[in-house]
Every structure is written in C-alpha cells, then in structure tokens.
XYZ file of C-alpha atoms in Angstrom:
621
model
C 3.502 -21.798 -16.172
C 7.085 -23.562 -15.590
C 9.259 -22.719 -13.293
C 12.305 -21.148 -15.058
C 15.199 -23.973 -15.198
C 17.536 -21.580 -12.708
C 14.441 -20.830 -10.347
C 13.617 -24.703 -10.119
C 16.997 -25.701 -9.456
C 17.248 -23.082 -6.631
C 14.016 -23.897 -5.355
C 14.937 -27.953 -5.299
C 18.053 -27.673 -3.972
C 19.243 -25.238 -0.496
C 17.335 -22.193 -0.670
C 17.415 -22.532 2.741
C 20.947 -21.183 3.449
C 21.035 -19.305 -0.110
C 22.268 -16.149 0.727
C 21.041 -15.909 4.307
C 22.445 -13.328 6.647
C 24.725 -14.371 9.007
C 24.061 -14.457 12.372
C 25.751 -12.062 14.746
C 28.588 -13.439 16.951
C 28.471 -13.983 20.132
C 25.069 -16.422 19.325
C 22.008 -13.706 20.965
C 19.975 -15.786 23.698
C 16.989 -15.027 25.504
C 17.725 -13.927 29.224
C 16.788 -15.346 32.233
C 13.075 -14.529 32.910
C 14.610 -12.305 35.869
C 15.946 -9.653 33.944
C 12.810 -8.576 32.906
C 12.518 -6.981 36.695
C 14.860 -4.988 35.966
C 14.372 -1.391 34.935
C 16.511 0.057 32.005
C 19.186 2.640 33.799
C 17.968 5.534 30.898
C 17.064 6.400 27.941
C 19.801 6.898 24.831
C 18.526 8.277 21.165
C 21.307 6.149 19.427
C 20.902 2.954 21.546
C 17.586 0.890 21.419
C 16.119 0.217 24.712
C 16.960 -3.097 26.476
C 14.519 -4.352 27.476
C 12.796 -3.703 24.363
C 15.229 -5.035 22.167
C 15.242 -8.680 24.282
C 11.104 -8.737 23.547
C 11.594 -8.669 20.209
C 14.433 -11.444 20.195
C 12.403 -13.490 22.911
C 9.258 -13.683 20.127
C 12.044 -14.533 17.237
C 13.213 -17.085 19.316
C 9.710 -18.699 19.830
C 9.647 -19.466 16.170
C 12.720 -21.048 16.462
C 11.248 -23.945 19.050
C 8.190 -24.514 16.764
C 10.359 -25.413 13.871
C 9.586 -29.137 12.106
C 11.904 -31.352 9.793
C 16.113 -31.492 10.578
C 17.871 -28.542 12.509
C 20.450 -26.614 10.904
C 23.767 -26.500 12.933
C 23.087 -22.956 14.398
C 20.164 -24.324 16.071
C 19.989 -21.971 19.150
C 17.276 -24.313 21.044
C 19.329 -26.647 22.858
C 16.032 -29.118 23.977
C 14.702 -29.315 19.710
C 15.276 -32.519 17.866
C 14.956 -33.112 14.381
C 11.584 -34.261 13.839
C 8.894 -35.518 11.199
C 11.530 -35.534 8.222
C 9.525 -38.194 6.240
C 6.782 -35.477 5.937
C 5.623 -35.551 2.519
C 6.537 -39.094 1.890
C 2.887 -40.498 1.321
C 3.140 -38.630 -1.340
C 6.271 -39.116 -3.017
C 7.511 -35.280 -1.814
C 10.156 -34.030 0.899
C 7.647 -31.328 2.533
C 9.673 -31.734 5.863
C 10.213 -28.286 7.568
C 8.012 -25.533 7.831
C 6.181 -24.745 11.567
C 4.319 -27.080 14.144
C 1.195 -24.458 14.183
C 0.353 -24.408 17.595
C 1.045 -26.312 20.899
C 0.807 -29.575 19.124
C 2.675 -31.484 15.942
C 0.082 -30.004 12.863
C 1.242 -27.745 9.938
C -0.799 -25.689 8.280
C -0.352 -23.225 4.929
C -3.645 -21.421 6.081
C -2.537 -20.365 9.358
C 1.442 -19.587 8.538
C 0.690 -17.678 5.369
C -1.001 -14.881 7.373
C 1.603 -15.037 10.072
C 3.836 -14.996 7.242
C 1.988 -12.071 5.739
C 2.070 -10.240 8.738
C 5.675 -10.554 9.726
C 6.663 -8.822 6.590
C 4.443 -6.244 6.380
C 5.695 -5.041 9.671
C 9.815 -5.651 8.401
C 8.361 -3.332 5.944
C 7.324 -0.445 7.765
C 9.249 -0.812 11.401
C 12.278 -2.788 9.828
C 14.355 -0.372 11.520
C 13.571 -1.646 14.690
C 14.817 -5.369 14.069
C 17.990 -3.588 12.591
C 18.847 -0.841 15.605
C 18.082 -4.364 18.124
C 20.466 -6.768 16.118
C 17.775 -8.801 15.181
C 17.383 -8.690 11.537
C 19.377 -12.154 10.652
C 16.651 -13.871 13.196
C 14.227 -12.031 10.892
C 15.634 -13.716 7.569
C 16.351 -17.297 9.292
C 12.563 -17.347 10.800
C 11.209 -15.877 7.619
C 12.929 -18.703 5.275
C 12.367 -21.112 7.597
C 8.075 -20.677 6.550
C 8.496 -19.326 3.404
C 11.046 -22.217 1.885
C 8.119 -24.884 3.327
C 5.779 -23.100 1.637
C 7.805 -23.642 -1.678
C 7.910 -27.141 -1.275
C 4.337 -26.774 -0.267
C 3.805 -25.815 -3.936
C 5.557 -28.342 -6.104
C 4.016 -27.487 -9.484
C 1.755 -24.780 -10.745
C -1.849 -26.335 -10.019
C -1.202 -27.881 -6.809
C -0.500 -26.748 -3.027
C -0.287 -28.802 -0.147
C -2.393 -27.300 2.734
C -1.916 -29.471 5.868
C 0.559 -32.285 6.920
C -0.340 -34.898 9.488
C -3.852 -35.839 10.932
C -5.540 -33.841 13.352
C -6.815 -36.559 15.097
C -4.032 -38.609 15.672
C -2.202 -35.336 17.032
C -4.785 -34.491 19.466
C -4.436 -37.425 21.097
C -0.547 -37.233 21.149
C 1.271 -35.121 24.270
C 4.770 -35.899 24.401
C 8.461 -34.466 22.920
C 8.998 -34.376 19.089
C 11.170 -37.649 19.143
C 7.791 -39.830 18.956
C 5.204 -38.564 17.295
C 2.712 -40.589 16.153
C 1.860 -41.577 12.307
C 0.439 -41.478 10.150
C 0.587 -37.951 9.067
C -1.132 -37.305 5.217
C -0.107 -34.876 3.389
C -3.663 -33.273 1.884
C -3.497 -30.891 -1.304
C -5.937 -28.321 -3.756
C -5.191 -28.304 -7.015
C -6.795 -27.115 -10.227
C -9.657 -29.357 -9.670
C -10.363 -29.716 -6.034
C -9.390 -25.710 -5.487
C -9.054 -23.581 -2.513
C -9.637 -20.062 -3.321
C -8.590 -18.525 0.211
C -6.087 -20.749 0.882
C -4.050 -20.253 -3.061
C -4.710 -16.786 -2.348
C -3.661 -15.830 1.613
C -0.287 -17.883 0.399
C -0.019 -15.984 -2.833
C -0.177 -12.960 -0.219
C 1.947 -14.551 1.870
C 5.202 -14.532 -1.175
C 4.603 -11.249 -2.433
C 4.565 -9.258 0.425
C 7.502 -10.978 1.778
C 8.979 -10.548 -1.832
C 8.308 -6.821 -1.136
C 10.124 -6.679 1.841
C 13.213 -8.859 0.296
C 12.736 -6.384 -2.650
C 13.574 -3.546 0.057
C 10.086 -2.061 -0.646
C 9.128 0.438 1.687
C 5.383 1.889 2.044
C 4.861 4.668 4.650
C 7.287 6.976 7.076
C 7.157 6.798 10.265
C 6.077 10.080 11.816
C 6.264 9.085 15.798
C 8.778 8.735 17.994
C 12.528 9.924 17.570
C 13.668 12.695 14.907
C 17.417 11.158 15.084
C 16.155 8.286 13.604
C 15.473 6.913 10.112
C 12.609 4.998 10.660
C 11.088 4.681 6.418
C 13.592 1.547 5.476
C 12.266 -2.064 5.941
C 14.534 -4.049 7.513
C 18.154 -4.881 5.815
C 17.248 -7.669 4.053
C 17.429 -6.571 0.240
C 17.738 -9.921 -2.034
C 16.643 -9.450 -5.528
C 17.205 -13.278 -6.234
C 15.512 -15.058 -2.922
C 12.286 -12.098 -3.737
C 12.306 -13.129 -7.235
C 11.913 -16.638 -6.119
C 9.062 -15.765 -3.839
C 7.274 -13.747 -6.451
C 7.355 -16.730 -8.864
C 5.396 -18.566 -6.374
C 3.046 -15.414 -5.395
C 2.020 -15.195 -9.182
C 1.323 -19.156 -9.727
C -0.852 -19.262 -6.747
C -2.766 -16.105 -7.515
C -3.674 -18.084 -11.276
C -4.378 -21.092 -9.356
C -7.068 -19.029 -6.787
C -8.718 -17.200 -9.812
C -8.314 -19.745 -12.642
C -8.751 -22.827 -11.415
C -11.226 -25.350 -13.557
C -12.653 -26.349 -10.590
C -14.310 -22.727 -9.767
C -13.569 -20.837 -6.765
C -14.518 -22.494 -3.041
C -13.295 -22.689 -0.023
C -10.521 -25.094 0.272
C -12.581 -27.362 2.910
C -14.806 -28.155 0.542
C -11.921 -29.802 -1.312
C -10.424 -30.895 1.661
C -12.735 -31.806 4.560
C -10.074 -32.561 7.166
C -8.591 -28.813 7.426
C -12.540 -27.948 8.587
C -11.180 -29.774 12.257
C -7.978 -27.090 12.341
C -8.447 -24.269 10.023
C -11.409 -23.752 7.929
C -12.208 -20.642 6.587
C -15.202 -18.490 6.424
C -14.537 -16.497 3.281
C -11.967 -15.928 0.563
C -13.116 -12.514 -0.980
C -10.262 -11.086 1.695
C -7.813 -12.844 0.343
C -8.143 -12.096 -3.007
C -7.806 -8.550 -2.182
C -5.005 -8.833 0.041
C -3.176 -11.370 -2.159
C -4.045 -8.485 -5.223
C -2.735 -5.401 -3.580
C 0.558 -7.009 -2.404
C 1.099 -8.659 -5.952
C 0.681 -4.961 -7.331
C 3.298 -3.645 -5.082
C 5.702 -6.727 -5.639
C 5.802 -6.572 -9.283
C 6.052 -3.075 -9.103
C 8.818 -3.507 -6.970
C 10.717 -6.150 -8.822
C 10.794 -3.565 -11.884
C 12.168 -1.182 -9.948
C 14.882 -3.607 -8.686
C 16.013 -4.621 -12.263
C 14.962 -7.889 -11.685
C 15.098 -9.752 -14.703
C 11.955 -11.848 -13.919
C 9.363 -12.342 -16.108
C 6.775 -14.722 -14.142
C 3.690 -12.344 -15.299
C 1.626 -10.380 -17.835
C -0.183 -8.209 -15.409
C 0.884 -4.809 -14.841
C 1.076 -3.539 -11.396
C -1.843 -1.300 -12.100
C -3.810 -4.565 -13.388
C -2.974 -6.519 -10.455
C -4.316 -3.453 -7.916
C -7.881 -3.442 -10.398
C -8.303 -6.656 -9.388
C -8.119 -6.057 -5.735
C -10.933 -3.543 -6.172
C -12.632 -5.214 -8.344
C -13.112 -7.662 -5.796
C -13.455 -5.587 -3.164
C -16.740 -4.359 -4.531
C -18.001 -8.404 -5.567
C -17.331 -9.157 -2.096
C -18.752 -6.122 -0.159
C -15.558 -5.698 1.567
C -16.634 -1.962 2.489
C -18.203 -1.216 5.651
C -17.624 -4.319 7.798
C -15.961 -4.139 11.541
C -14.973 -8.112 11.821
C -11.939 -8.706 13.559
C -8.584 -8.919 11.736
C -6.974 -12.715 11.683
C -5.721 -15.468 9.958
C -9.494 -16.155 8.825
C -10.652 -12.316 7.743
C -8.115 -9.595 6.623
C -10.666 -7.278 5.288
C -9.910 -4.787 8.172
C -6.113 -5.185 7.032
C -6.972 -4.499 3.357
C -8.185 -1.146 4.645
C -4.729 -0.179 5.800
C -2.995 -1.182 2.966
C -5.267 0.355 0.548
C -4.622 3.617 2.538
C -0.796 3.320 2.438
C -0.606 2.882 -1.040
C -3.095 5.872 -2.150
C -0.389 7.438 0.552
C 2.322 6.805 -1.850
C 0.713 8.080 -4.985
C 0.652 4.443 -6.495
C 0.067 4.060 -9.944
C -3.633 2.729 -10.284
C -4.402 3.437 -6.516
C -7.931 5.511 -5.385
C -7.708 8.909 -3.795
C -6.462 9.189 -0.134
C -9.782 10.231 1.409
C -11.785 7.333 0.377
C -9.543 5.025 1.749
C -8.882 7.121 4.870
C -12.853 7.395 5.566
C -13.350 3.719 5.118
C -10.025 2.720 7.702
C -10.999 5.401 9.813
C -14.575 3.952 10.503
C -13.203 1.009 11.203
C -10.803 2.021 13.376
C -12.832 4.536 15.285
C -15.363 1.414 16.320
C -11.978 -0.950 17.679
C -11.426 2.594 19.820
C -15.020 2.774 20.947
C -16.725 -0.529 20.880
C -20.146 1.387 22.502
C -19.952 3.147 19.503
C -21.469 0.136 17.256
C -23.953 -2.334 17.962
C -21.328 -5.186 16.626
C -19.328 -7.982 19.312
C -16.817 -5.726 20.441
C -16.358 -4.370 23.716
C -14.190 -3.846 26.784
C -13.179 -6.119 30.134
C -13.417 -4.295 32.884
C -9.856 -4.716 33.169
C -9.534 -2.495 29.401
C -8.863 -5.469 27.155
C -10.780 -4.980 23.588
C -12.883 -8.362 22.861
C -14.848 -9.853 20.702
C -17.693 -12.352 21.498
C -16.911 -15.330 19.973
C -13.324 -14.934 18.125
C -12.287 -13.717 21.761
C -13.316 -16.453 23.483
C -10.965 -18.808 22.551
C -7.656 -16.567 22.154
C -8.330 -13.061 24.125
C -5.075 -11.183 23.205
C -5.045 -11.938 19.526
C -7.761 -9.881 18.717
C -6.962 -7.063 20.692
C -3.008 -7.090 19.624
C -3.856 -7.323 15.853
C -5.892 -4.306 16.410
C -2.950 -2.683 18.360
C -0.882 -3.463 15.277
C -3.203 -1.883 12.763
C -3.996 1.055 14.614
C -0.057 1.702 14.823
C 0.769 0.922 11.508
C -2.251 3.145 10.409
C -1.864 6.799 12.995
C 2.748 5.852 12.498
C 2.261 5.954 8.564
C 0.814 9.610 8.704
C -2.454 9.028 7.530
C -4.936 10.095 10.286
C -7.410 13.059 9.138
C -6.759 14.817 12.258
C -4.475 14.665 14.807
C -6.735 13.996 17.806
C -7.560 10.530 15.779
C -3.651 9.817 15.697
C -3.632 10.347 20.032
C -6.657 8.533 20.150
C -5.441 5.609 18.072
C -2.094 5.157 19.155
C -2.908 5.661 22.784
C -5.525 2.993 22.649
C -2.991 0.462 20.894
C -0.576 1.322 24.141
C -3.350 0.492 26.285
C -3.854 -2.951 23.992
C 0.102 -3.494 24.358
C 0.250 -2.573 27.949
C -2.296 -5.088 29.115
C -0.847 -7.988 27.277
C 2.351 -6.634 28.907
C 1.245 -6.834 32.425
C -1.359 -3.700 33.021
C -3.540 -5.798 33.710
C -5.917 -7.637 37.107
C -3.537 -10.338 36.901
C -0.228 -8.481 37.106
C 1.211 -11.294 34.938
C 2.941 -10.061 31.356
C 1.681 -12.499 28.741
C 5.023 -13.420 26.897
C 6.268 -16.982 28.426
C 10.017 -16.458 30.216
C 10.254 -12.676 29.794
C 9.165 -11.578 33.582
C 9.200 -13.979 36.636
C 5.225 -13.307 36.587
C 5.432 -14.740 33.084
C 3.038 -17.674 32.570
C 5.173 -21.082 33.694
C 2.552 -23.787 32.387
C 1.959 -22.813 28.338
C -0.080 -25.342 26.493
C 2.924 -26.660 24.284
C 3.133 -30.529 23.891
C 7.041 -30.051 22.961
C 8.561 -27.948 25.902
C 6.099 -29.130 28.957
C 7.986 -32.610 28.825
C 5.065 -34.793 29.946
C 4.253 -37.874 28.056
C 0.857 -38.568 29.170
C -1.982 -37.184 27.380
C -3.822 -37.475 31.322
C -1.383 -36.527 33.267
C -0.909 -32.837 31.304
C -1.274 -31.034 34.775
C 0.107 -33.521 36.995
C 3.623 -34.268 35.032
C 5.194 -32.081 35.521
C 2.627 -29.989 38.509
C 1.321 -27.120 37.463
C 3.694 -25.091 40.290
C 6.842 -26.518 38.624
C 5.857 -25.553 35.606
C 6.938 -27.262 32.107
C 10.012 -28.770 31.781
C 11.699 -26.181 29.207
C 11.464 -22.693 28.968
C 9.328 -21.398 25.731
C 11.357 -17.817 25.913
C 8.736 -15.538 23.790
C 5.804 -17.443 23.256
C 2.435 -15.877 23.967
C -0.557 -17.299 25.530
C -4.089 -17.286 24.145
C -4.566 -14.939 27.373
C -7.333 -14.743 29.989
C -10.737 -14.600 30.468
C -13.595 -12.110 29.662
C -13.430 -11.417 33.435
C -9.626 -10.799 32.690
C -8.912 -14.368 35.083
C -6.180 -15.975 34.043
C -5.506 -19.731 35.934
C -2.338 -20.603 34.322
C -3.490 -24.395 33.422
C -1.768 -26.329 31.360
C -4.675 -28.187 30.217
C -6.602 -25.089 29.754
C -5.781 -24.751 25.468
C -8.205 -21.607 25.739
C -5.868 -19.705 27.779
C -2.595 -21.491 27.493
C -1.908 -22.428 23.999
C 0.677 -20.935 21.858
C 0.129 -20.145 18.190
C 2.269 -19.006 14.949
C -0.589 -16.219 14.822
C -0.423 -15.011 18.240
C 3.420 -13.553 18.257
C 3.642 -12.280 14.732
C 1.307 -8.750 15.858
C 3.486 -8.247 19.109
C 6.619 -8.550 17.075
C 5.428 -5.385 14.638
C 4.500 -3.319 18.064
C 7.741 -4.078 19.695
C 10.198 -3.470 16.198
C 7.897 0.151 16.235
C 8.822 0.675 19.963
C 12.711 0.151 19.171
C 11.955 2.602 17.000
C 10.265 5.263 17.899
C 10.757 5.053 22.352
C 13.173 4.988 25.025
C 10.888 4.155 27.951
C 11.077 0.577 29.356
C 8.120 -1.800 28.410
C 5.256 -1.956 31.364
C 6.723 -5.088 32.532
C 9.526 -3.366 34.014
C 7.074 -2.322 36.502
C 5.719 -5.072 37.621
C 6.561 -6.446 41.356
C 7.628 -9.757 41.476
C 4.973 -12.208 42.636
C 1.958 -9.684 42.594
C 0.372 -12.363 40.749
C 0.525 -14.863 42.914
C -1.532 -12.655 45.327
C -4.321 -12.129 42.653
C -4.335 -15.832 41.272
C -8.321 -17.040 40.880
C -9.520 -19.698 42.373
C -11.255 -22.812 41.772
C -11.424 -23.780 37.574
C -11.663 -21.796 34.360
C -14.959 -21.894 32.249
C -14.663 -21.744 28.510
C -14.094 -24.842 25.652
C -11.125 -26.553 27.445
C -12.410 -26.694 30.365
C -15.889 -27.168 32.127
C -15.404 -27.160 35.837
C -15.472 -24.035 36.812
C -18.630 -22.869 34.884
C -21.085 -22.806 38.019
C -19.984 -19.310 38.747
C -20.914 -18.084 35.790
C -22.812 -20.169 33.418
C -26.195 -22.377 34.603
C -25.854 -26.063 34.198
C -28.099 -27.605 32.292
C -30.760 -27.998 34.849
C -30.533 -24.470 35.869
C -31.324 -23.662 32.359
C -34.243 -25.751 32.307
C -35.590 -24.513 35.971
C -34.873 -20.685 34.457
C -36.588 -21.762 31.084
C -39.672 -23.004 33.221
C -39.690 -19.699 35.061
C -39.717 -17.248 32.670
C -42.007 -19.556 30.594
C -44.781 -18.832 32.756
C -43.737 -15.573 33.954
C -43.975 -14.610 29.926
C -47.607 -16.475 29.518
C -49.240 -14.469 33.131
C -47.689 -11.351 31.353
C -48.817 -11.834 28.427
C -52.501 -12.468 29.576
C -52.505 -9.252 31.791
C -51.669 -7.380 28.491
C -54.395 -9.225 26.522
C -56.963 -8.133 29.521
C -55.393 -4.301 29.241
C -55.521 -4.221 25.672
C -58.946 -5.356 25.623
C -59.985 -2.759 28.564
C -58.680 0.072 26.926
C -59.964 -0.623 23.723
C -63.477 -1.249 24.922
C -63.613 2.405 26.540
C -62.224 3.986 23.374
C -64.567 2.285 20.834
C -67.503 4.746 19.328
C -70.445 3.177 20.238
C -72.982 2.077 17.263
C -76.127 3.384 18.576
C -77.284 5.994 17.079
C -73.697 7.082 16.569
C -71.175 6.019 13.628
C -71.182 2.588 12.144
C-alpha cells in the first residue's frame, strides 16, 4: 500500500514543525538541583503542586539532551550540538534525528517504540496533568521528535530500519557528540528478512500515539481531586499529524503479519541488534500493536478523518489481538513489563477497553481476573514461586531483568498498578488501597525513601546522583579515564536535569560510579514510567513529592564503601560472591560432604529394610 500523494509529501518534507504547539513564553527550564530542598508552602486545588510540576518538566527535558541529527532553534539544552546528520547515508536515506538510546551514540526502533508506546498511553489517561503543569507543548515536541524518526525509519511499505550506527564502534567511543566515530550502518527488515516484534511494537508505537493525537480517551480517573477533570488526554488533538501516524501503524502491522518471509524475530534477520536489543518474543507485540490499532481506527472514524489506510474494522483489528493472545499463551504469565515483554501491559489495556463497552471487546470480569492476578503477585512477590521479591529496603525486583536496571522494573509496575486501581477497575476496594499504596511505595523509593537517602532523578535534589553514565554530558574524552576526568566528586561536566539512573543494588547500595553502566546509565525506557506517575500526581495530589523531605547530604553519611558487584563492574564482588577458587574449594566441600551423606543413607536404608523384611523360613515367600 502507497502512501497517499498528500501523506507522502507531508511525511518527506517538515512534519517536524507541522502544526506543533508552541512553546510557552518565558522558555520553562529545569531549576537548580537546590530547589528540590525546598518544601512547597501548601496545598491549592486549582494550582498543581511545584515541585511536582518541575519533575515532570525535569524528565521532558531529559529527552531533549538525548536528541540526534540538527537542533531546531528552540533548542533549550545550551551544551547539545547537532550531531550524526549523515545518518542514513549508507543507504541513500536522511534517517538523521530520532534518540541516542542510552548513555552512548546508538538508536534503536525496538527500544523507542515502547518508550514511545508508553508515553502516550499515559498522555492518554493522566494528560491532564502535563496540561494543569504547562507541560503539554514539551509533550508534542518530545513526542515528534521519536515519532517523525520513526517515519523516516519506514521509508516504504515492506521495509523499516531498526538500528543506526555499530554497537561496537560506540562502545568503545566516550566523548561529546561533536566526534563520534564512523562508521554507523543503517540495518533494516523488510518483507523478506522480517521482524515480527520489532514491525509490530512500532506499529504499536503510531497508533497509540495516533490515539492520543486523535484526543482518544480510555478510563476516568477516580482518585485524587473532585475539582478536577482528570478523563481528557492531554491537549494535543491533531486529526492530520494522527492520521499520518496511523498510516504508518497500519503498514507495519501488514508487514509483522504478512510478510513472505514468515514471522521471526527481527535478530534473526539482523544479527547485530542481538548485541543492543534482541528480543525474546513477539506474540506481545502483536497483541499490543492489535488492541491499539482497534482503538485508533476506531478513533479516526469518530474524528471524521477522511483516511482510508485500512480494510479492517475496529472490531477485526481487536479479534486479532485475541486471537493471538490465545496462539501465544499470553494468559497467566507474571514476567515483568518492558521494552522486551508487554504481556502484563496487554492485561491493562484489555481491561480498559471491556471498561468502555468497546465494540468487539470481552466482558469486564475476565479481563479484571486475569490483571488482577497479575497484579496481586507484583503486590506480594511471596505470594508466587516466580523471580520477584523485595530489598530489604522495599524495592520490588526481579532476578535477572533487575539486575542490570533496578528501578525500571519496579516503576513500570508502579505505572500499571496506577493506571489499573485510577481507571476504576479494581473488584474491590481494598485491592485499589492495596495497589495504589504499593505503587507509592515503588515511587517513593525511587524518590528518595530509600537506605541511600539519594532521589534517583539526576539534578532534581542536591542528593541527586552527580556521576550518570552518559558519554554526552560527563565531558570526558577518554574511554579510561571515565572516573578520573572529570573525578567522580566533581561530578560530570553538565547537568542531565531529569534523567534517571538504572538505580542500586539488590542490597539497595548505590556507589554513584560513573563507570558502573549497571547503576548509572540512563535510558529512553527508564523515564517514560516516572513521567505517567508524576502527570497522575499533578493530577490527583497536593502533597510535595518525598524528596522534599530529604536532608541535604544524608547520603553522603550512608555512601558504601569499597566497589559495586554486578556486570560493569567486578571489584567489589568478594563480599558477596566467591571467586572462582572459592567456588571450587566450596564445590570440593560439599562434594564429599554429599558422597559421606549419601553412604550413611545407603547403610540406614539398608538397616531398616533388613529388620522389616518377612523372613522366608517357614513364613511367606
């Protein structure tokens, strides 16, 4: 299918600034990381909280520094260059733009169409909140700013371009975005070398931002203040710019269920995503890309759109979510919800839209059982016999995806547990307490309730981490130097106002390292949860966020000591992991420990059969 001649010209020429909201005058900044000390002087029902309101513009503005390709004149960070605008150019494309992914120069569809995917859902059903803060224009710019890469990420029908640059040569690249290092590929699926998961997530990725830019709405919200109208999505109604992104949300959908090549993974097609992103599954996404399709055509009807991109129905679109729900054996599982596996999320969503009476959509209780499992195991992680559980400081991990990114996990489970017990669909309303006041206890922690008395949002508290793992804003240039220039105590050269750390420890340490990826590193993935939470918190409260509380410098009293031990780095694992040798010498022990037990219970076994055995004289044989 063609792009209609009026859609291609808009999409080749500056969507970018079509129709984008204006930002407000004066220019909002982040504030010094010392306000955040300061307590709010009261509450007010018709003025969002403060302190609040700068969160939520602090974790806009982190998008802002991760942007790739040429800044646009309202550029608000003044340390940004224009960087990697021959992107695309090995192949004969301008895919300059889009999202460095991480701490480093990559870019990723995988990765940014969840984030993506996320952001909008929540504009959907706490929209209010980036309204009542000023912060809806931020909204739109960091929302094009993905979503119009992604359209050049998607040239023609058959054919999406899933990574730019080589994660090699990036890894071994630390310096500022003036001089990074070539070559960086541009790698694609297509009809023929396919990518089921990835076609599909991005598909999700357009039509639930669509949605949103359709001014779709999906649940009330039924916490917080009366006085306010909490059921819009954010103010960012634009029939044309959602009919654009639905184009793209159909195509991609054929391309993940039609494609001649079958359906696969999309490392399989291309090998060198398996180093960044690889994916485990891509059943999820087919739902999740399914349901949001149903909802966005649905939507553009009722908008008068004049589209005409599809011959599915809404109600054909939402079969084929549940169809493949059941292929997949979607029901029943309690992984955790990322850019990898949005099962847990397609429980939500399947329970908001039986909410709304949607045409084609099961009956309430099904879906309300099947969430409600789910969520009652992220509440009580003792309750299953799965890789969930909680530090003794109360944050909710998982063994294994934990280990690498601690407060991801947890927040996306704050985020679905709000959006779940705020949308009025709990079966009781002890489950709505229970839910919402375990998310708080997910938000607080990140927010500095925690051992280390340190909120983890970068510039928002003076306990804020000083040293994240960010290639661009520590202004080093020397891949062995990265805790040495600049030292750790000065921390990095420019200010990363609202980025959040991987987090700390399963012993809830946090060492502040620069080096230390695990706990440092910044992510597209890791803000997009916190900025649903905080939008619902303009929202629905007027008390200050936990970091108000926080004394100054109480986590420099409580700072470990000595090294981390997890995947970045190794020198501190004596404490609490055996060397090799020690492994060995243990493996030895218990080796023959297990072989003198194990003859003792031979000799037993033998003794106490003996006396029980009827004897054959003159008795039974």
């Amino acid at each position: 299918m063609l792009l209609p001649p009026w859609l291609l010209l808009l999409s080749l020429t500056s969507i970018q600034t079509y129709a984008q909201l204006s930002f407000p005058s004066p220019t909002w900044f982040p504030p010094n990381a010392t306000a955040g000390a300061t307590a709010t002087t009261g509450s007010n029902t018709t003025v969002p909280n403060e302190q609040w309101s700068t969160l939520l513009g602090d974790l806009l503005y982190f998008y802002e520094a991760q942007r790739s390709g040429k800044l646009p004149s309202d550029n608000r960070v003044s340390w940004r260059n224009d960087s990697a605008t021959s992107d695309g150019s090995d192949v004969g494309l301008d895919l300059s733009g889009g999202y460095y992914d991480a701490g480093d120069y990559i870019k990723v569809s995988f990765p940014l169409s969840f984030t993506l995917n996320s952001i909008c859902w929540g504009g959907i059903d706490f929209g209010m909140g980036y309204d009542l803060s000023n912060q809806t224009s931020y909204l739109d710019s960091m929302l094009r700013w993905g979503l119009d890469w992604l359209i050049k990420m998607h040239p023609n029908n058959d054919t999406l371009y899933v990574e730019v640059a080589d994660t090699g040569i990036d890894n071994a690249y630390w310096g500022g975005d003036q001089n990074i290092p070539g070559p960086r590929p541009s790698f694609q699926i297509n009809d023929t070398s396919p990518g089921t998961d990835v076609a599909a997530g991005v598909s999700a990725a357009f039509a639930s931002c669509s949605y949103l830019y359709y001014g779709g709405a999906l649940s009330p919200t039924t916490i917080g203040k009366s006085s306010v109208n909490s059921t819009a999505a954010a103010s960012l109604k634009n029939t044309t710019y959602g009919d654009i992104l639905l184009t793209h949300a159909v195509e991609l959908y054929g391309l993940a269920v039609n494609a001649s090549g079958g359906m696969t993974l999309y490392q399989n097609s291309v090998p060198e995503v398996q180093d960044s992103y690889a994916s485990s599954g891509y059943g999820d996404e087919l739902v999740m890309a399914g349901l949001w399709l149903s909802l966005a055509v649905n939507a553009s009807q009722s908008a008068n759109s004049t589209l005409n991109v599809t011959s599915l129905t809404p109600q054909e679109y939402y079969s084929l979510a549940e169809s493949y729900y059941s292929q997949f054996d979607l029901a029943g599982q309690n992984s955790v919800f990322n850019w990898d596996d949005k099962t847990a999320g397609t429980y939500i969503l399947f329970a908001q839209m039986a909410s709304l009476g949607f045409e084609g959509s099961d009956n309430l209780s099904r879906w309300q059982t099947e969430a409600e499992r789910y969520l009652d195991v992220v509440v009580d992680p003792s309750s299953s016999t799965g890789d969930a559980s909680l530090t003794k400081g109360g944050l909710l991990y998982y063994s294994g995806d934990s280990n690498d990114a601690s407060l991801n996990p947890a927040l996306n489970a704050a985020m679905l547990l709000t959006r779940y017990a705020a949308s009025g669909l709990c079966s009781s309303n002890d489950k709505k307490t229970t839910y919402l006041s375990f998310a708080q206890s997910q938000l607080d922690y990140t927010l500095g309730r925690n051992p280390m008395f340190v909120p983890y949002v970068v510039g928002l508290h003076p306990n804020s981490p000083i040293n994240p793992h960010s290639a661009m804003s520590s202004g080093g240039d020397d891949i062995n130097q990265i805790d040495t220039s600049p030292s750790l105590s000065q921390g990095n050269t420019y200010v990363l106002y609202g980025a959040i750390v991987g987090g700390p420890d399963r012993f809830d340490r946090f060492f502040d390292i620069r080096s230390d990826w695990v706990e440092n590193e910044v992510a597209l993935d890791y803000n997009a949860p916190m900025l649903t939470l905080t939008a619902m918190h303009i929202v629905t409260d007027d008390i200050d966020p936990y970091f108000t509380n926080l004394e100054v410098g109480a986590n420099e009293k409580v700072k470990p000591k000595g090294q981390p031990c997890d995947d970045a780095i190794q020198d501190g694992c004596s404490g609490h992991l055996l060397s090799e040798g020690g492994k060995i010498a243990l493996g030895v022990v218990f080796g023959i420990t297990g072989l003198v037990i194990l003859g003792l219970l031979a000799v037993w076994i033998w003794t106490v059969r003996s006396r029980g055995k009827p004897s054959t004289l003159g008795g039974k044989a």
